[in-house]
Short mmCIF file of C-alpha atoms in Angstrom, two decimals:
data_model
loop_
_atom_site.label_atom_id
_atom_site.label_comp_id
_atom_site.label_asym_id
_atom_site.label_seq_id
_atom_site.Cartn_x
_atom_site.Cartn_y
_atom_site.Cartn_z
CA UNK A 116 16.35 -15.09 23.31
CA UNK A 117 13.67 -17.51 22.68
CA UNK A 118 12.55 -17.65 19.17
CA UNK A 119 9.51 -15.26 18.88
CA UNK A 120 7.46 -14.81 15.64
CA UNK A 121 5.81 -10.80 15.55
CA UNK A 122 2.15 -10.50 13.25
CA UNK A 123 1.98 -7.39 11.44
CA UNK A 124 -0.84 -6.06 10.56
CA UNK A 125 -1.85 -3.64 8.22
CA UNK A 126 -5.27 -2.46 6.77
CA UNK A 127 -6.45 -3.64 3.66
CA UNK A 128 -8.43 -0.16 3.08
CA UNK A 129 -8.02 2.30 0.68
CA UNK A 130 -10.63 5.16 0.83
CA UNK A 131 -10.83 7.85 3.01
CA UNK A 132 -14.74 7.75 3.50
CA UNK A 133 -16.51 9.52 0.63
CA UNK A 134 -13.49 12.82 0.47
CA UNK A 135 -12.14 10.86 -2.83
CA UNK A 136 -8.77 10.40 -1.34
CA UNK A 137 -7.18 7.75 -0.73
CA UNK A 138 -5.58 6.38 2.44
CA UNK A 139 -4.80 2.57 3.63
CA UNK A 140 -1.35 1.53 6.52
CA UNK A 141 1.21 4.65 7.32
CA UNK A 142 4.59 3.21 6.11
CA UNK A 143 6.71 4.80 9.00
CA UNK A 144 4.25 3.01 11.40
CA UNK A 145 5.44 -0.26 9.89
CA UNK A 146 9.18 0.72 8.97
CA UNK A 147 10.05 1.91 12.72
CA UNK A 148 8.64 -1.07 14.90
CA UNK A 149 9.58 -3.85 11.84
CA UNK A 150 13.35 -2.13 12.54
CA UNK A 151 13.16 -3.17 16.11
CA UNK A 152 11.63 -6.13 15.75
CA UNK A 153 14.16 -7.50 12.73
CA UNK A 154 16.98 -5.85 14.87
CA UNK A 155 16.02 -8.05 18.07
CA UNK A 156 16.32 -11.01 16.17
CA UNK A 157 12.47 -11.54 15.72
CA UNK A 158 10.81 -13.27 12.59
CA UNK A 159 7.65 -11.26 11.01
CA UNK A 160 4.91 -11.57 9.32
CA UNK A 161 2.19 -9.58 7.66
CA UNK A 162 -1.61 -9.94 7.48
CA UNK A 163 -4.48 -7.94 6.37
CA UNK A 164 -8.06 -8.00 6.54
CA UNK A 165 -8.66 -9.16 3.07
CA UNK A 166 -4.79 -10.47 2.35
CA UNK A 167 -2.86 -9.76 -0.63
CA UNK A 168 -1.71 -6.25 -1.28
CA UNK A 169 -1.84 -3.54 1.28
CA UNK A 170 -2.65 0.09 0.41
CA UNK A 171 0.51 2.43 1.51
CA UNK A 172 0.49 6.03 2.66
CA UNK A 173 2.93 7.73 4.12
CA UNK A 174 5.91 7.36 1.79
CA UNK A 175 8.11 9.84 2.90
CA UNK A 176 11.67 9.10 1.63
CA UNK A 177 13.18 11.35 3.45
CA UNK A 178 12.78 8.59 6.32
CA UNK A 179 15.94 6.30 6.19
CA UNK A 180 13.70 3.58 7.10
CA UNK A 181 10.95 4.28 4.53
CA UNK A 182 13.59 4.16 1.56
CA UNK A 183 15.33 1.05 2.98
CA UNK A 184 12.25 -0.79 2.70
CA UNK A 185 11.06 0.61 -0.39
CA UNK A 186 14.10 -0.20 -1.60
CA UNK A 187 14.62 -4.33 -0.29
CA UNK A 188 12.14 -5.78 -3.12
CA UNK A 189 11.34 -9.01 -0.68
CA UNK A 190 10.10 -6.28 1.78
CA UNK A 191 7.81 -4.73 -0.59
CA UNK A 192 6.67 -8.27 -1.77
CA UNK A 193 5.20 -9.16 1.30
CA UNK A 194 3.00 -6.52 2.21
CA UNK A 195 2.04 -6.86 -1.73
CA UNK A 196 1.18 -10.15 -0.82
CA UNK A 197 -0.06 -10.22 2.89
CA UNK A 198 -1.52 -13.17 4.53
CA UNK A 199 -5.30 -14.13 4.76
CA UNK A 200 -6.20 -14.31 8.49
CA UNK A 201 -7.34 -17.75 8.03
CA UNK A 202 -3.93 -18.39 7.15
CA UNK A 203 -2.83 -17.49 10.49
CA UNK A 204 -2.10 -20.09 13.49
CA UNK A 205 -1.97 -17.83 16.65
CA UNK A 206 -0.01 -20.15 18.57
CA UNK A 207 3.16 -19.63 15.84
CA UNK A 208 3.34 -15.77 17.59
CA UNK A 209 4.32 -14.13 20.75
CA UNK A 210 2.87 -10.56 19.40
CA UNK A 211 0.43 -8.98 17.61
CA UNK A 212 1.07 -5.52 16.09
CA UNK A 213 -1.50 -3.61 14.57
CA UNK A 214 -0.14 -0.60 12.09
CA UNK A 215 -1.97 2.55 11.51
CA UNK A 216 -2.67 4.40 8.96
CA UNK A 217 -6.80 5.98 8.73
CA UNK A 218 -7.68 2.83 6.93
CA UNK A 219 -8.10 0.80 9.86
CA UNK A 220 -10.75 2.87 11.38
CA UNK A 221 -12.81 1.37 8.44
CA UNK A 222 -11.72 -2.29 8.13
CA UNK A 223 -10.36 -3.10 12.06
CA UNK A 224 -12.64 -3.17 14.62
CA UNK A 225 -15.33 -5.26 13.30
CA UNK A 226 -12.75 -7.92 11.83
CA UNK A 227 -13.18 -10.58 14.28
CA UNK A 228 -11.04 -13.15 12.40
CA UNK A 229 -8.34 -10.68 13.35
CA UNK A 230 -9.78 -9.83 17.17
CA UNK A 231 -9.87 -13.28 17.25
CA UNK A 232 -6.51 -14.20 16.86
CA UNK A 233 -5.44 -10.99 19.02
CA UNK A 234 -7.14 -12.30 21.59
CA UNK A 235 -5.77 -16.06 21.66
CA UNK A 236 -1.95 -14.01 21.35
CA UNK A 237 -2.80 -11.92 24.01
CA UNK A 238 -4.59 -15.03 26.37
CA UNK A 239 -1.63 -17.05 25.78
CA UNK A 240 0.77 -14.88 27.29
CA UNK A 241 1.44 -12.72 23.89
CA UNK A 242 1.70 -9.00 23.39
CA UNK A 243 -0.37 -7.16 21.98
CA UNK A 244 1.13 -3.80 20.51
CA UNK A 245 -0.87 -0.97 18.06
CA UNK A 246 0.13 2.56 17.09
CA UNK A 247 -1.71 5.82 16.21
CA UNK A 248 -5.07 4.50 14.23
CA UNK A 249 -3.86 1.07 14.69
CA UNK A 250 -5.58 0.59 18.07
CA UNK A 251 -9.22 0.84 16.08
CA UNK A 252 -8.46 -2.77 16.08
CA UNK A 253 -9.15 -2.78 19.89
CA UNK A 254 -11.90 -1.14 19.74
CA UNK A 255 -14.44 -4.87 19.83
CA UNK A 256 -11.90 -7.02 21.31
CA UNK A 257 -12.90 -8.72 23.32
CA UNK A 258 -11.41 -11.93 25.91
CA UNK A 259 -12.85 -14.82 26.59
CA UNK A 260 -14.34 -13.52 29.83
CA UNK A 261 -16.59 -11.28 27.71
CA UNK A 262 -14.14 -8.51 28.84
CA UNK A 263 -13.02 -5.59 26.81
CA UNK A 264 -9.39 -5.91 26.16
CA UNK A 265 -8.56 -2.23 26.89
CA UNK A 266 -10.97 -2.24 29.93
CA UNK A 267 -9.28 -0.76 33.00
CA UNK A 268 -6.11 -0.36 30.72
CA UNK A 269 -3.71 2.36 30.30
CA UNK A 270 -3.69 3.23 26.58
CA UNK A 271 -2.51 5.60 23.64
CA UNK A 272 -3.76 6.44 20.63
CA UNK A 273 -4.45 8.90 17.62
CA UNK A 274 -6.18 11.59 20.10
CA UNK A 275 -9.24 13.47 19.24
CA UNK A 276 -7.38 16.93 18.90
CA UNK A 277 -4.85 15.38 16.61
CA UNK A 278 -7.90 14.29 14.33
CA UNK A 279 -9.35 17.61 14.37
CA UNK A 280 -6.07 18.90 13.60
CA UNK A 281 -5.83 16.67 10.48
CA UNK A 282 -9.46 18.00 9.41
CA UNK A 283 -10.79 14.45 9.21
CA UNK A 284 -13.10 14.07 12.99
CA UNK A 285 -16.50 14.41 10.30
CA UNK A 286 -14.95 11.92 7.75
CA UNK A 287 -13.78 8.74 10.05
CA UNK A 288 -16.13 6.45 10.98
CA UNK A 289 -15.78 7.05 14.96
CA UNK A 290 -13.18 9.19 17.24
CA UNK A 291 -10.74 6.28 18.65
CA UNK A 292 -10.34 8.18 21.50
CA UNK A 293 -14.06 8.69 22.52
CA UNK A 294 -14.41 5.52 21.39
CA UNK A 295 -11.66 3.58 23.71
CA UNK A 296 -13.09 5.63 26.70
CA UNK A 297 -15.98 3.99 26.35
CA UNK A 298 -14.51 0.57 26.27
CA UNK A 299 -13.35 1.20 29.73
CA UNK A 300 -9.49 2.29 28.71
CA UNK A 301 -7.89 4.51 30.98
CA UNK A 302 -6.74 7.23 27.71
CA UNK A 303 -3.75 9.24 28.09
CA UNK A 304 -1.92 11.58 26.05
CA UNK A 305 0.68 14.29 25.55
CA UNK A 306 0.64 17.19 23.00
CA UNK A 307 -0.56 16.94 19.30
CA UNK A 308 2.15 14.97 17.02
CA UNK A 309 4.67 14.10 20.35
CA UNK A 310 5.90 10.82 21.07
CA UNK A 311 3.81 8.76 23.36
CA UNK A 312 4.00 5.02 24.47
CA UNK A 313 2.58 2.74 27.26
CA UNK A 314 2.59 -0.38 28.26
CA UNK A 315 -0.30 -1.94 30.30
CA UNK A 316 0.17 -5.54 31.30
CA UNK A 317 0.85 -7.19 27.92
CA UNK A 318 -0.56 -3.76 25.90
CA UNK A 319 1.78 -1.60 24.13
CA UNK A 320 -0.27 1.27 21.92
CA UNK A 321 1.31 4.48 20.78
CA UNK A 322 -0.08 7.56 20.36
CA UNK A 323 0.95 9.11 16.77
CA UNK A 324 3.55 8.16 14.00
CA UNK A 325 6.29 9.56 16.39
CA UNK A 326 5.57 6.73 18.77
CA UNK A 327 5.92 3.81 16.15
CA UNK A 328 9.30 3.70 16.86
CA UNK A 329 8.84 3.12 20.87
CA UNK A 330 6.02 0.70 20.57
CA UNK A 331 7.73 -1.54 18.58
CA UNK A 332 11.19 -1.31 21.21
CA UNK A 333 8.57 -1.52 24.07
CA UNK A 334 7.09 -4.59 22.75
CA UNK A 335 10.78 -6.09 21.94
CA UNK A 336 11.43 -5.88 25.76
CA UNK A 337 8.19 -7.45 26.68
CA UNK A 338 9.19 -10.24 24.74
CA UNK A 339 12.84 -10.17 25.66
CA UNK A 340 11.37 -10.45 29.59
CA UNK A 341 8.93 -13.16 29.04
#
């Protein structure tokens, strides 16, 4: 297999709107894909919007992956210390992945140093992969055609039933579903909380944190076929 670098990305945001809590990147939506990536062979990296450390959620330990990483110090130094996206030379990576977690619905979509470098990934002949809130990132990307990147794509994401079911639909910024819709995406989903993963062209986005796992294989394969 050709030698293939994988971005991570994770939000750099740490309040849930004005509730008090706090929120920032899901840690099984980084632990399951990173496992396929690292087990394909594939070097990674991690970015945020601002760098440095990266709010975590989601620490279940209970998760074999979760404690394995928690555990590997050099794994929990670098999302501690994420890159700066003007640290980032797109041409170093054959994928993008964008984690979830409700932070990004804050800090993703209008980060155009990030959609930036998505797109060059993506118009290179990269893949593009996000899970759950992760695809906020898609929200304002656009190609260098002035096109949408999701427009007249099939895509997954955190649905708008699933964030009513989490009580949050008056606290996030937008609905991602509503919102990819209007982008042009072709949405689909399954149940509330069920595994859900396709690929559209060079677009891998999952639905929920029981997709992680099968974005990050999907995208893996992409790769593997390039």
């Amino acid at each position: 297999m050709t030698s293939q670098k994988v971005l991570i990305v994770l939000t750099s945001h740490d309040t849930l709107g004005d509730t008090g809590k706090e929120t920032g990147f899901y840690l099984p939506e980084v632990t399951h894909p990173l496992d396929a990536f690292t087990k394909a062979g594939l070097t990674v990296d991690f970015v945020s919007p601002k760098g440095g450390k990266a709010p975590m959620v989601g620490v279940d330990l209970e998760d074999g992956l979760n404690k394995a990483f928690l555990e590997d110090l050099q794994q929990v130094a670098r999302v501690e210390n994420t890159l700066n996206p003007a640290q980032i030379d797109p041409a170093e990576y054959g994928a993008i992945f964008y984690a979830g977690g409700h932070g990004t619905m804050w800090d993703f979509p209008d980060n155009q140093e990030l959609t930036g470098i998505a797109a060059a990934i993506y118009e290179a002949g990269g893949i593009v992969g996000a899970v759950c809130h992760g695809p906020a990132a898609l929200v304002n990307l656009k190609l260098s055609d002035g096109e949408y990147l999701v427009a007249n794509k099939t895509v997954a994401a955190f649905t708008n039933e699933e964030e009513a079911a989490v009580g949050l639909t008056d606290i996030v910024p937008f609905l991602l579903e509503s919102k990819l819709i209007e982008r042009g995406a072709n949405f689909t989903k399954v149940p509330n909380f069920q595994a859900h993963v396709v690929a559209s062209e060079r677009l891998v986005t999952g639905q929920n944190p029981a997709s992680a796992a099968g974005v990050g294989h999907k995208m893996v394969e992409l790769l593997q076929n390039k």
